[in-house]
Short mmCIF file of C-alpha atoms in Angstrom, two decimals:
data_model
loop_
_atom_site.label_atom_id
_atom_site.label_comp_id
_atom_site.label_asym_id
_atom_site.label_seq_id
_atom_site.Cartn_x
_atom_site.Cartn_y
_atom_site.Cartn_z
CA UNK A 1 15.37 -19.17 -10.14
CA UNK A 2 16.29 -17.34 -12.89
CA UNK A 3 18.32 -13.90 -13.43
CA UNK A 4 14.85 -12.37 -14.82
CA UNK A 5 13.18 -13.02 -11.73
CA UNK A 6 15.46 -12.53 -8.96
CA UNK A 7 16.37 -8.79 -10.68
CA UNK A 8 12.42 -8.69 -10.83
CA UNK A 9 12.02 -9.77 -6.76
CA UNK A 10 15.28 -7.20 -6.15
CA UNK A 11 13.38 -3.74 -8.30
CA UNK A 12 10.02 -4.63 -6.04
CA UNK A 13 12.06 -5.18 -2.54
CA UNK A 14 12.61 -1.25 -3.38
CA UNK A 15 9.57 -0.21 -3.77
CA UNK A 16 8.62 -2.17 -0.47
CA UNK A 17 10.82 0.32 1.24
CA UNK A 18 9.41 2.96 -0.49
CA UNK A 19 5.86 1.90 0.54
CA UNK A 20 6.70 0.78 4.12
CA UNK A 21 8.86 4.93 4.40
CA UNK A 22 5.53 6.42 3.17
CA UNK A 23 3.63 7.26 6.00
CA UNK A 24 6.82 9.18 8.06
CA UNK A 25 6.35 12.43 6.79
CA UNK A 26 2.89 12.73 8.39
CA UNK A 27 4.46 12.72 11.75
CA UNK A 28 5.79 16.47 11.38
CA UNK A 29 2.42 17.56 9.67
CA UNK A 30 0.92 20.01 12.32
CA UNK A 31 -2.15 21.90 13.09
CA UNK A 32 -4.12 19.82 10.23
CA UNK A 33 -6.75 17.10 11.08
CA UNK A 34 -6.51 14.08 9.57
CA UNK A 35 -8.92 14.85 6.39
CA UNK A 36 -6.58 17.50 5.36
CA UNK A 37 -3.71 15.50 5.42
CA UNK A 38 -4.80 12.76 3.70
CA UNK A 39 -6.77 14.67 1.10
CA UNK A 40 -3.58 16.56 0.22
CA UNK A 41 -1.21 13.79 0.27
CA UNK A 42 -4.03 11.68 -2.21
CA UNK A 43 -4.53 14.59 -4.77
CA UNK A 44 -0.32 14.40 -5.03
CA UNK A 45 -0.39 10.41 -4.60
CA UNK A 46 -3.65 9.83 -7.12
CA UNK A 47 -3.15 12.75 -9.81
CA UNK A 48 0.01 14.75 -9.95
CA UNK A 49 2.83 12.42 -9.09
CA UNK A 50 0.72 9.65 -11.38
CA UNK A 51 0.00 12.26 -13.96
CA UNK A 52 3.90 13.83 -14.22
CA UNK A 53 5.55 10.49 -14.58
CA UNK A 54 3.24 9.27 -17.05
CA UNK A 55 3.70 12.17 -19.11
CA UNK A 56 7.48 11.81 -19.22
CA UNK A 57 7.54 8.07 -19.80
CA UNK A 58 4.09 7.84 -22.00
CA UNK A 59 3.15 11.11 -23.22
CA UNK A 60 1.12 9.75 -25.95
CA UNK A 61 -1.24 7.65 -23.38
CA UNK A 62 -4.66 9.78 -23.48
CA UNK A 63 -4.47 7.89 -27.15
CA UNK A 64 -3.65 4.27 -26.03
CA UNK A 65 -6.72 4.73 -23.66
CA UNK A 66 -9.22 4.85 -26.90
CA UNK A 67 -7.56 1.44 -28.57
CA UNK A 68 -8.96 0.03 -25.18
CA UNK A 69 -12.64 -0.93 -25.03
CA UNK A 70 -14.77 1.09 -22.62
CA UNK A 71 -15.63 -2.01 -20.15
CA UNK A 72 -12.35 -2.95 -19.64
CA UNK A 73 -11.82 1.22 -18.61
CA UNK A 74 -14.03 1.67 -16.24
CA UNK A 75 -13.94 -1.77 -14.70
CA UNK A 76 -10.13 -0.24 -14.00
CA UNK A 77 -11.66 3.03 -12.55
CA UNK A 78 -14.30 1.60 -10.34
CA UNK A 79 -11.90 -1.12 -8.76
CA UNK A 80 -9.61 2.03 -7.98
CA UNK A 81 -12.57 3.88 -6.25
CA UNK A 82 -13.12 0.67 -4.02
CA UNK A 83 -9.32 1.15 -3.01
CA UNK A 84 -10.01 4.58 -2.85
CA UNK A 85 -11.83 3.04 0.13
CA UNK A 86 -9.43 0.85 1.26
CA UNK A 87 -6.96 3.69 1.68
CA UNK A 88 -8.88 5.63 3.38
CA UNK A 89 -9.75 2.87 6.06
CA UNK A 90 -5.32 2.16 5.57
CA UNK A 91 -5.11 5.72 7.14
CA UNK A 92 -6.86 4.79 10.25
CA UNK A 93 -5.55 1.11 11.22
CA UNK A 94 -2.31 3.16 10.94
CA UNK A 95 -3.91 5.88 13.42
CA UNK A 96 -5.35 3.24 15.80
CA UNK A 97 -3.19 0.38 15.34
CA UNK A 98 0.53 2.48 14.44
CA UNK A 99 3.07 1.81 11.29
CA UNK A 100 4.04 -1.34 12.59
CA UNK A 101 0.80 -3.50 13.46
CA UNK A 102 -1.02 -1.56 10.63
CA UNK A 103 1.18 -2.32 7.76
CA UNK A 104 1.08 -6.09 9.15
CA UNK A 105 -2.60 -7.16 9.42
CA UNK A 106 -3.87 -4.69 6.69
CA UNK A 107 -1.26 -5.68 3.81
CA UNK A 108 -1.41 -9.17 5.21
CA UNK A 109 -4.72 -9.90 4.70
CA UNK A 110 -4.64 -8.01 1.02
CA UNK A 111 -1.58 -10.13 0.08
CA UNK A 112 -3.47 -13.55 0.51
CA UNK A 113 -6.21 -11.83 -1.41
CA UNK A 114 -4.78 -10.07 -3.86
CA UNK A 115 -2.24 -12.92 -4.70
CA UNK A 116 -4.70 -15.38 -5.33
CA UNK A 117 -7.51 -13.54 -6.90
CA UNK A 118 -6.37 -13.11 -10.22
CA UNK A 119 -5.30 -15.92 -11.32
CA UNK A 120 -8.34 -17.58 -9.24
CA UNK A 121 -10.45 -15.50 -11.92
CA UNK A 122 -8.67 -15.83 -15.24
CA UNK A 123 -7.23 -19.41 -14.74
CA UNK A 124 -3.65 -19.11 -14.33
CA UNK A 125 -3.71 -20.69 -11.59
CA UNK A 126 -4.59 -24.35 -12.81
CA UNK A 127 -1.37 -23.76 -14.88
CA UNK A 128 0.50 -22.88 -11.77
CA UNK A 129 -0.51 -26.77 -10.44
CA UNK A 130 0.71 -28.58 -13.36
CA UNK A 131 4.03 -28.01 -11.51
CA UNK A 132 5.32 -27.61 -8.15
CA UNK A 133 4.53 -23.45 -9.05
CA UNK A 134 1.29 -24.03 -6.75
CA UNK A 135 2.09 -25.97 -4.60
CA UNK A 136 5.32 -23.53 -3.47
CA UNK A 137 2.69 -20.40 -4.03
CA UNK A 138 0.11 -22.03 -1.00
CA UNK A 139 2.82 -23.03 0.93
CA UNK A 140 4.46 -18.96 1.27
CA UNK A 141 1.22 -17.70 1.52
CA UNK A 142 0.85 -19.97 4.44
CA UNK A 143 3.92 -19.20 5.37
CA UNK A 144 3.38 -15.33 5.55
CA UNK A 145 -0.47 -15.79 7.28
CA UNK A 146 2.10 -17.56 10.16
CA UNK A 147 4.57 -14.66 9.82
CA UNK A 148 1.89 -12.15 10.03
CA UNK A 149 0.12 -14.14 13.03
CA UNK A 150 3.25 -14.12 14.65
CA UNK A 151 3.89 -10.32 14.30
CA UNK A 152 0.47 -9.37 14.95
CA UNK A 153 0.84 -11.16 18.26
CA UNK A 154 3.35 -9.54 19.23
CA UNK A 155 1.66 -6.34 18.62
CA UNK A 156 -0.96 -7.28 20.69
CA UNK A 157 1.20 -7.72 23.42
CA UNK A 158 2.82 -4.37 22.86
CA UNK A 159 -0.38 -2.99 23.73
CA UNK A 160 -0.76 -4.85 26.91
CA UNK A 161 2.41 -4.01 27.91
CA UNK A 162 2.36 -0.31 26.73
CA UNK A 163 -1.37 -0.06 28.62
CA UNK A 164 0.75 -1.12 32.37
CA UNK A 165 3.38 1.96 31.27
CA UNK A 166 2.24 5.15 32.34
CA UNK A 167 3.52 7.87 29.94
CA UNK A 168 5.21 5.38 27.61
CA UNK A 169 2.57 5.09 24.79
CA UNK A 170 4.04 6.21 21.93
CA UNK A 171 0.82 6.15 20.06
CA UNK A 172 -1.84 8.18 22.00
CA UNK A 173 -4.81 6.90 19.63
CA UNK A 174 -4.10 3.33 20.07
CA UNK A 175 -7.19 1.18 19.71
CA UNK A 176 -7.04 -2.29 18.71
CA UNK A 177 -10.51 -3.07 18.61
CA UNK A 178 -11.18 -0.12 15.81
CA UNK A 179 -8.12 -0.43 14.90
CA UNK A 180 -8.63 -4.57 13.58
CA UNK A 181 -11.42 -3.88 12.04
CA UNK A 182 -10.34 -0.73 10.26
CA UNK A 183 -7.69 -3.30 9.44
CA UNK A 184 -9.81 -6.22 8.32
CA UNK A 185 -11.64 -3.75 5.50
CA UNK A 186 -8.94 -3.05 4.23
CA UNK A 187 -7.68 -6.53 3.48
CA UNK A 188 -10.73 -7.15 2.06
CA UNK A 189 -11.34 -3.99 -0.33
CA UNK A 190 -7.89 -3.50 -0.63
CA UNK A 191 -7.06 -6.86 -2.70
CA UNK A 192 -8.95 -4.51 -5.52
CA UNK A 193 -5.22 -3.15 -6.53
CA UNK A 194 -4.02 -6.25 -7.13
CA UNK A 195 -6.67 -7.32 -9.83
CA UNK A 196 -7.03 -3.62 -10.85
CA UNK A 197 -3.40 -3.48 -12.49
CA UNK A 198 -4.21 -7.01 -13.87
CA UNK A 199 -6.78 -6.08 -15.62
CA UNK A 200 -4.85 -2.97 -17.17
CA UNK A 201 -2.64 -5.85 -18.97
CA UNK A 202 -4.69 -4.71 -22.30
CA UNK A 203 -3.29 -1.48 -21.48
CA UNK A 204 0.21 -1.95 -21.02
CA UNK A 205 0.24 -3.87 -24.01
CA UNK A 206 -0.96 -1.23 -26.29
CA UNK A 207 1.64 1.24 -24.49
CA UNK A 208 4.51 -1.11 -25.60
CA UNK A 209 3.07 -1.26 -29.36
CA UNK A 210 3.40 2.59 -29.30
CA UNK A 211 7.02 2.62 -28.36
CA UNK A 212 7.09 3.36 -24.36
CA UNK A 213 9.33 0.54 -22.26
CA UNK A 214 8.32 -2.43 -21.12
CA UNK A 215 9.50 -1.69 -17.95
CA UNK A 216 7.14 1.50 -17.50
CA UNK A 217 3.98 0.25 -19.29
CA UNK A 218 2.05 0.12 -16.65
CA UNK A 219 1.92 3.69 -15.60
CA UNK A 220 -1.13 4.63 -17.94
CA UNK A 221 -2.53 2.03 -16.14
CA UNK A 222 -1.36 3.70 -12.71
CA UNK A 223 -3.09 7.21 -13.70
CA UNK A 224 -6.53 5.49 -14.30
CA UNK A 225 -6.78 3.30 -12.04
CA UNK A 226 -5.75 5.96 -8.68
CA UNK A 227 -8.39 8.39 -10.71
CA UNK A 228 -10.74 6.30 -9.38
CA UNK A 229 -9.45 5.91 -6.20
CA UNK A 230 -9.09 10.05 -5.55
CA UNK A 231 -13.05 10.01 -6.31
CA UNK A 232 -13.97 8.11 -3.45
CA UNK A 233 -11.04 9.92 -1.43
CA UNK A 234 -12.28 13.31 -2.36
CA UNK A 235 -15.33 12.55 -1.33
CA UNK A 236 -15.10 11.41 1.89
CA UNK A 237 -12.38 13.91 2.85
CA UNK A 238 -14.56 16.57 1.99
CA UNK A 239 -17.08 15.00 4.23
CA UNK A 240 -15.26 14.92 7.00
CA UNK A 241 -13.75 18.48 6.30
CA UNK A 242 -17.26 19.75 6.62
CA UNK A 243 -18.44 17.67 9.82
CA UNK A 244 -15.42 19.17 11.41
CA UNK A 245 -15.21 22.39 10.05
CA UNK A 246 -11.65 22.27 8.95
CA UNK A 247 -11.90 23.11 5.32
CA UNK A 248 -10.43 26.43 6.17
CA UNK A 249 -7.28 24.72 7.25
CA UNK A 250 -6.19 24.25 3.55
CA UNK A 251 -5.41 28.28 3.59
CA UNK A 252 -5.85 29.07 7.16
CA UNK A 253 -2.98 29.86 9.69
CA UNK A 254 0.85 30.97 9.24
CA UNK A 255 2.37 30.83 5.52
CA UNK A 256 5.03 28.61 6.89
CA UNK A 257 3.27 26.04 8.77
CA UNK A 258 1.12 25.48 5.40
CA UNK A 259 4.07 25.07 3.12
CA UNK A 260 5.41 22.84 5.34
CA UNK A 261 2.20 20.99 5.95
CA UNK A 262 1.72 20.56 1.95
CA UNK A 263 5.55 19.78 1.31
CA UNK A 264 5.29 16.93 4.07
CA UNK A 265 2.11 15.61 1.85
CA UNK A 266 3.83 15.90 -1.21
CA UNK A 267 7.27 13.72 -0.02
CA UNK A 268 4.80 11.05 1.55
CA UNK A 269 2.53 10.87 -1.95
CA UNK A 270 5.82 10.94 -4.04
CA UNK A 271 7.46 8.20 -1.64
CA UNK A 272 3.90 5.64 -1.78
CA UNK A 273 3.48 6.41 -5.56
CA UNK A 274 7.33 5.56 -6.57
CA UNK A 275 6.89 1.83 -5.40
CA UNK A 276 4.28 1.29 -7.72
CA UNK A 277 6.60 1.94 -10.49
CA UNK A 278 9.13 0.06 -8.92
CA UNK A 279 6.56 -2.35 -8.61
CA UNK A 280 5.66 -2.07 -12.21
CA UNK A 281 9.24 -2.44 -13.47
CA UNK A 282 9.49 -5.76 -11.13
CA UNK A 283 6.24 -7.20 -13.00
CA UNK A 284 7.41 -6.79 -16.16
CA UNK A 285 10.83 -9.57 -15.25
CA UNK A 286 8.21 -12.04 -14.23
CA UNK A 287 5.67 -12.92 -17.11
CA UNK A 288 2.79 -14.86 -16.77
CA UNK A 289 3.37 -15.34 -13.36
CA UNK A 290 3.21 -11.72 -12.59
CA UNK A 291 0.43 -12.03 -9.59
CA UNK A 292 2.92 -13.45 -7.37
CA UNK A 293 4.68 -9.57 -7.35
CA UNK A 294 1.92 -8.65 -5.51
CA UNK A 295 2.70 -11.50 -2.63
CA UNK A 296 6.55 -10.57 -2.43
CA UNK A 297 5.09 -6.32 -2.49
CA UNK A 298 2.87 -6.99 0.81
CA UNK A 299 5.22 -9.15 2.58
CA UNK A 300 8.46 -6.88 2.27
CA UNK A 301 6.14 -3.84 3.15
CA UNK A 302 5.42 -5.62 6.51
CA UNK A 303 9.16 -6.14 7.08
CA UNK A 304 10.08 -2.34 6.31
CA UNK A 305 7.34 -1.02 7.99
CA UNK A 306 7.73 -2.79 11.03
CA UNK A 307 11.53 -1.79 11.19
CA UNK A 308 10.20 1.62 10.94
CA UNK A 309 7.88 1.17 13.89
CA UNK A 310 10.78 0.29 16.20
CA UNK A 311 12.66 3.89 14.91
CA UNK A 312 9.47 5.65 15.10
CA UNK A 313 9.66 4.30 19.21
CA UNK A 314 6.49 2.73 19.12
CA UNK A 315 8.16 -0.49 20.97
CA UNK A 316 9.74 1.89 23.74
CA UNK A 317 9.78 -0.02 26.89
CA UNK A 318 8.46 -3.51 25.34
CA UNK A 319 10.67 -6.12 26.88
CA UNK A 320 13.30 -8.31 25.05
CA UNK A 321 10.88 -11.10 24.52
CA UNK A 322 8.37 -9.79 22.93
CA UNK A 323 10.45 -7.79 20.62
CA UNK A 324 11.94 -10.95 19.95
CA UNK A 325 8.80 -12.00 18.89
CA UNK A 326 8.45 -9.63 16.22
CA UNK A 327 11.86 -10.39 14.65
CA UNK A 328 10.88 -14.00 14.46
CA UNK A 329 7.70 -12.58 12.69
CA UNK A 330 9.56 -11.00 9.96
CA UNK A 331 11.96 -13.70 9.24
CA UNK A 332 8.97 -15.65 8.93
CA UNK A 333 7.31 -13.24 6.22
CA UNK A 334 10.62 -12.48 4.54
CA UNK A 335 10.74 -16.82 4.13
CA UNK A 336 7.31 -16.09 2.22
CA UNK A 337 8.07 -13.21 -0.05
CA UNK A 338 11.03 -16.29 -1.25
CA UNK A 339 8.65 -19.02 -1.31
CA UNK A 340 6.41 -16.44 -3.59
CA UNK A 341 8.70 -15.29 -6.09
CA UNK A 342 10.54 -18.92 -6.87
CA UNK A 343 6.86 -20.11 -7.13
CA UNK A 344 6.66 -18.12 -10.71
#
């Protein structure tokens, strides 16, 4: 493996922390329903954080976007309003299913996906089989739908467990029949990321020419692409806001609670958004074969995330065993995110 690519797999093992941390500060957020946390935290994760950082690493981008031809633009925006979708669906495997089991069937399922779509669709991966590249690609994305079997087991057994242990539940919504399919929607409109920032390549081209670092190229592409996505978010949130008549809560109630409330948004948009320029940076060290980021991303997610779960208490009173289990799991998946990036 070379230097480019193991400094590539180390920048994107980052922002796999940073995406697995993401979702902690929305366990002090109080007196909101869901819809107004997730609106909030999406208007910071989709269009400010997005918007500031492009403007200090690419001020010049509103021009790169009219070198680019109008298809390839909105093909960019629509595939973010699908995972738009996905994100919203995200937000309640988490609620139903918690961090751990969440994170692991939801970015499971969009890391088969995701990986292999691309180059599926613009032939890369024919080149990837004139070597052993494929062949070690299938073989850690098998490798990861074991891990993730494995893990999700174990999660299922959590909840067996946790359903004999009165007062131990540490996650009163659990429900793992919404919950999987919430879950299974997400893998499935969620792989749109993936070939979303692939298809920005035009654009991060173009942002090189005009003098902005490889390694932050693909922000432009970030701020169009989660444009898209806050459409469908806004939308739905706004929805649900009215159903439940909490659209008042954005101003409603005690000065502190709300600054609180919006501050707790902003650290969980700023924490989700910064491993997509981690993620970016990582990319850029692995060249053609830059699909297989999105592989070692999801898998290393799983792993942080599910470490998380175990702080957060959601395994309180889950015997040895099956916690075992779950270790196994991410050994398993961390295995993977190797076989993924030495496949490039």
């Amino acid at each position: 493996m070379s230097s480019a690519i193991l400094l590539g797999i180390l920048i994107i093992a980052i922002g796999a922390f940073s995406s697995g941390s993401f979702s902690i500060p929305f366990d002090k957020v109080t007196r909101w329903k869901w819809e107004n946390s997730w609106l909030t935290f999406s208007v910071f994760a989709y269009l400010i954080v997005p918007l500031i950082i492009c403007l200090i690493v690419a001020p010049n981008f509103p021009a790169i976007y009219q070198t680019i031809p109008a298809s390839n633009l909105w093909l960019i925006f629509i595939l973010g309003a699908v995972y738009g979708l996905a994100n919203l669906t995200f937000g309640l495997s988490l609620r139903y299913l918690g961090v751990a089991l969440g994170f692991c069937i939801s970015l499971g399922l969009m890391m088969v996906i995701g990986t292999l779509l691309p180059p599926l669709i613009d032939g890369r991966m024919s080149k990837m089989f004139e070597g052993n590249g494929g062949i070690l690609l299938i073989s850690g994305l098998i490798v990861s739908c074991i891990g993730i079997g494995i893990t999700a087991w174990s999660g299922i057994l959590k909840s067996r467990k946790l359903e004999s242990l009165k007062g131990v539940k540490a996650n009163a919504d659990f429900d793992l029949r919404k919950g999987l399919l919430a879950a299974l929607f997400v893998g499935i409109t969620g792989s749109s990321m993936s070939l979303g920032f692939e298809q920005g390549k035009m654009i991060a081209e173009e942002t090189i020419k005009a003098g902005t670092p490889e390694l932050f190229a693909k922000c432009p592409v970030f701020v169009l692409f989660f444009a898209g996505s806050l459409l469908s978010t806004l939308v739905w949130c706004i929805y649900l806001a009215i159903k439940n008549n909490s659209l008042g809560d954005y101003y409603k109630g005690d000065s502190k609670t709300l600054i609180t409330n919006y501050a707790l948004c902003a650290l969980a948009s700023f924490l989700w958004f910064i491993n997509y320029i981690f993620y970016g940076m990582g990319t850029s060290k692995l060249g053609e074969f830059s699909f297989v980021a999105w592989g070692i991303l999801m898998s290393l997610t799983i792993v942080c995330a599910t470490v998380w779960g175990f702080f957060r208490g959601e395994w309180k009173g889950i015997e040895f065993n099956i916690k075992r289990l779950v270790w196994l799991g991410l050994a398993v998946l961390i295995t993977a995110s190797f076989l993924i990036g030495i496949s490039g």
